[in-house]
């Protein structure tokens, strides 16, 4: 009975890949399911698909020229501090001003809590925190 339930769950997971917005998530879910099936059979396929989907949704890092630009950008005269922790994959608060990267409009940056962060401008999602 449990194997049947897990098999159905794995089928639903794999059938719903069209609902994923990014191809890397789909690739991660399918790859994880295939690897899990090899290692652990139907149960491994279900677990591998979920873990692979999460791993596949990791954001690709920006090009080095964008990182270099953000590292060398002058800090604002006034320090920007927010209570929320800056986390990759999460959007910055609306109160934080993001500055577009002139040579690559796919990226913007902000300096928050003394950390330089690269963000996706339309969603304000943090792509990378520069250490």
mmCIF file of C-alpha atoms in Angstrom:
data_model
loop_
_atom_site.group_PDB
_atom_site.id
_atom_site.type_symbol
_atom_site.label_atom_id
_atom_site.label_comp_id
_atom_site.label_asym_id
_atom_site.label_seq_id
_atom_site.Cartn_x
_atom_site.Cartn_y
_atom_site.Cartn_z
ATOM 1 C CA UNK A 1 0.000 0.000 0.000
ATOM 2 C CA UNK A 2 2.761 2.476 0.935
ATOM 3 C CA UNK A 3 4.697 1.778 -2.266
ATOM 4 C CA UNK A 4 1.545 2.495 -4.283
ATOM 5 C CA UNK A 5 1.041 5.830 -2.488
ATOM 6 C CA UNK A 6 4.678 6.791 -2.998
ATOM 7 C CA UNK A 7 4.470 5.773 -6.659
ATOM 8 C CA UNK A 8 1.393 7.956 -7.136
ATOM 9 C CA UNK A 9 3.122 10.863 -5.384
ATOM 10 C CA UNK A 10 6.183 10.455 -7.600
ATOM 11 C CA UNK A 11 3.975 10.351 -10.704
ATOM 12 C CA UNK A 12 2.167 13.523 -9.660
ATOM 13 C CA UNK A 13 5.469 15.235 -8.938
ATOM 14 C CA UNK A 14 6.913 14.305 -12.323
ATOM 15 C CA UNK A 15 3.680 15.108 -14.172
ATOM 16 C CA UNK A 16 3.501 18.548 -12.606
ATOM 17 C CA UNK A 17 6.890 19.683 -13.884
ATOM 18 C CA UNK A 18 5.185 22.009 -16.360
ATOM 19 C CA UNK A 19 4.031 24.046 -13.380
ATOM 20 C CA UNK A 20 7.597 24.857 -12.421
ATOM 21 C CA UNK A 21 8.623 28.318 -13.609
ATOM 22 C CA UNK A 22 12.306 27.677 -14.161
ATOM 23 C CA UNK A 23 13.834 24.940 -16.266
ATOM 24 C CA UNK A 24 16.563 24.394 -13.674
ATOM 25 C CA UNK A 25 13.922 23.347 -11.162
ATOM 26 C CA UNK A 26 12.437 20.894 -13.634
ATOM 27 C CA UNK A 27 15.850 19.489 -14.450
ATOM 28 C CA UNK A 28 16.674 19.191 -10.757
ATOM 29 C CA UNK A 29 13.399 17.405 -9.984
ATOM 30 C CA UNK A 30 13.726 14.961 -12.871
ATOM 31 C CA UNK A 31 17.397 14.303 -12.174
ATOM 32 C CA UNK A 32 16.744 13.845 -8.485
ATOM 33 C CA UNK A 33 13.879 11.446 -9.167
ATOM 34 C CA UNK A 34 15.975 9.371 -11.565
ATOM 35 C CA UNK A 35 18.903 9.202 -9.149
ATOM 36 C CA UNK A 36 16.595 8.407 -6.250
ATOM 37 C CA UNK A 37 14.920 5.613 -8.236
ATOM 38 C CA UNK A 38 18.261 4.010 -8.989
ATOM 39 C CA UNK A 39 19.398 4.187 -5.375
ATOM 40 C CA UNK A 40 16.164 3.581 -3.500
ATOM 41 C CA UNK A 41 13.440 2.410 -5.876
ATOM 42 C CA UNK A 42 10.013 4.135 -5.832
ATOM 43 C CA UNK A 43 10.562 5.690 -2.408
ATOM 44 C CA UNK A 44 13.928 7.033 -3.549
ATOM 45 C CA UNK A 45 12.317 8.449 -6.700
ATOM 46 C CA UNK A 46 9.798 10.466 -4.680
ATOM 47 C CA UNK A 47 12.363 11.780 -2.213
ATOM 48 C CA UNK A 48 14.950 12.414 -4.947
ATOM 49 C CA UNK A 49 12.442 14.344 -7.041
ATOM 50 C CA UNK A 50 11.590 16.658 -4.162
ATOM 51 C CA UNK A 51 15.211 17.216 -3.130
ATOM 52 C CA UNK A 52 16.303 17.668 -6.753
ATOM 53 C CA UNK A 53 13.532 20.199 -7.359
ATOM 54 C CA UNK A 54 14.679 22.272 -4.416
ATOM 55 C CA UNK A 55 18.333 22.053 -5.458
ATOM 56 C CA UNK A 56 17.419 22.919 -9.048
ATOM 57 C CA UNK A 57 15.735 26.136 -7.969
ATOM 58 C CA UNK A 58 19.022 27.602 -6.742
ATOM 59 C CA UNK A 59 19.720 30.862 -8.536
ATOM 60 C CA UNK A 60 22.589 30.989 -11.012
ATOM 61 C CA UNK A 61 25.369 33.336 -9.894
ATOM 62 C CA UNK A 62 25.827 36.614 -11.771
ATOM 63 C CA UNK A 63 28.764 37.139 -14.150
ATOM 64 C CA UNK A 64 32.090 38.199 -12.628
ATOM 65 C CA UNK A 65 31.882 41.658 -14.221
ATOM 66 C CA UNK A 66 28.667 42.310 -12.259
ATOM 67 C CA UNK A 67 30.262 41.114 -9.009
ATOM 68 C CA UNK A 68 33.299 43.325 -9.627
ATOM 69 C CA UNK A 69 31.079 46.333 -10.364
ATOM 70 C CA UNK A 70 29.159 45.863 -7.108
ATOM 71 C CA UNK A 71 32.374 45.373 -5.114
ATOM 72 C CA UNK A 72 33.777 48.655 -6.448
ATOM 73 C CA UNK A 73 30.586 50.729 -6.282
ATOM 74 C CA UNK A 74 30.747 53.582 -3.788
ATOM 75 C CA UNK A 75 28.802 53.087 -0.584
ATOM 76 C CA UNK A 76 25.858 55.434 -0.004
ATOM 77 C CA UNK A 77 26.388 58.396 2.307
ATOM 78 C CA UNK A 78 23.627 57.122 4.587
ATOM 79 C CA UNK A 79 23.788 53.581 5.973
ATOM 80 C CA UNK A 80 20.822 51.317 5.104
ATOM 81 C CA UNK A 81 19.771 48.993 7.917
ATOM 82 C CA UNK A 82 16.846 46.555 7.961
ATOM 83 C CA UNK A 83 15.707 44.214 10.730
ATOM 84 C CA UNK A 84 15.194 41.288 8.362
ATOM 85 C CA UNK A 85 18.167 39.084 7.560
ATOM 86 C CA UNK A 86 19.349 39.377 3.953
ATOM 87 C CA UNK A 87 18.838 35.915 2.438
ATOM 88 C CA UNK A 88 19.601 34.633 -1.060
ATOM 89 C CA UNK A 89 16.333 33.842 -2.821
ATOM 90 C CA UNK A 90 14.282 36.263 -0.716
ATOM 91 C CA UNK A 91 13.286 39.761 -1.841
ATOM 92 C CA UNK A 92 14.678 42.882 -0.211
ATOM 93 C CA UNK A 93 12.160 45.052 1.668
ATOM 94 C CA UNK A 94 10.491 47.760 -0.433
ATOM 95 C CA UNK A 95 12.209 50.411 1.702
ATOM 96 C CA UNK A 96 15.626 49.422 0.306
ATOM 97 C CA UNK A 97 16.652 51.299 -2.839
ATOM 98 C CA UNK A 98 18.182 49.053 -5.495
ATOM 99 C CA UNK A 99 20.515 50.498 -8.120
ATOM 100 C CA UNK A 100 20.614 49.002 -11.621
ATOM 101 C CA UNK A 101 23.908 47.733 -13.048
ATOM 102 C CA UNK A 102 24.512 50.004 -16.090
ATOM 103 C CA UNK A 103 26.099 47.362 -18.356
ATOM 104 C CA UNK A 104 23.758 44.518 -17.381
ATOM 105 C CA UNK A 105 20.120 45.483 -16.686
ATOM 106 C CA UNK A 106 19.298 41.914 -15.574
ATOM 107 C CA UNK A 107 20.972 42.819 -12.264
ATOM 108 C CA UNK A 108 20.820 45.538 -9.636
ATOM 109 C CA UNK A 109 22.507 45.967 -6.281
ATOM 110 C CA UNK A 110 22.075 47.439 -2.838
ATOM 111 C CA UNK A 111 24.185 47.825 0.269
ATOM 112 C CA UNK A 112 22.136 46.661 3.230
ATOM 113 C CA UNK A 113 23.331 46.063 6.799
ATOM 114 C CA UNK A 114 26.878 46.724 5.511
ATOM 115 C CA UNK A 115 26.499 43.863 3.009
ATOM 116 C CA UNK A 116 26.660 44.310 -0.744
ATOM 117 C CA UNK A 117 23.919 42.292 -2.424
ATOM 118 C CA UNK A 118 23.118 41.606 -6.051
ATOM 119 C CA UNK A 119 19.408 41.400 -6.820
ATOM 120 C CA UNK A 120 17.040 40.675 -9.679
ATOM 121 C CA UNK A 121 15.499 44.141 -10.253
ATOM 122 C CA UNK A 122 11.859 43.277 -11.004
ATOM 123 C CA UNK A 123 11.345 40.888 -8.083
ATOM 124 C CA UNK A 124 14.017 42.429 -5.788
ATOM 125 C CA UNK A 125 15.071 38.836 -5.060
ATOM 126 C CA UNK A 126 18.598 38.514 -3.660
ATOM 127 C CA UNK A 127 20.830 36.593 -6.062
ATOM 128 C CA UNK A 128 24.130 36.863 -4.211
ATOM 129 C CA UNK A 129 25.523 38.359 -1.031
ATOM 130 C CA UNK A 130 29.100 39.490 -1.624
ATOM 131 C CA UNK A 131 31.426 38.689 1.262
#
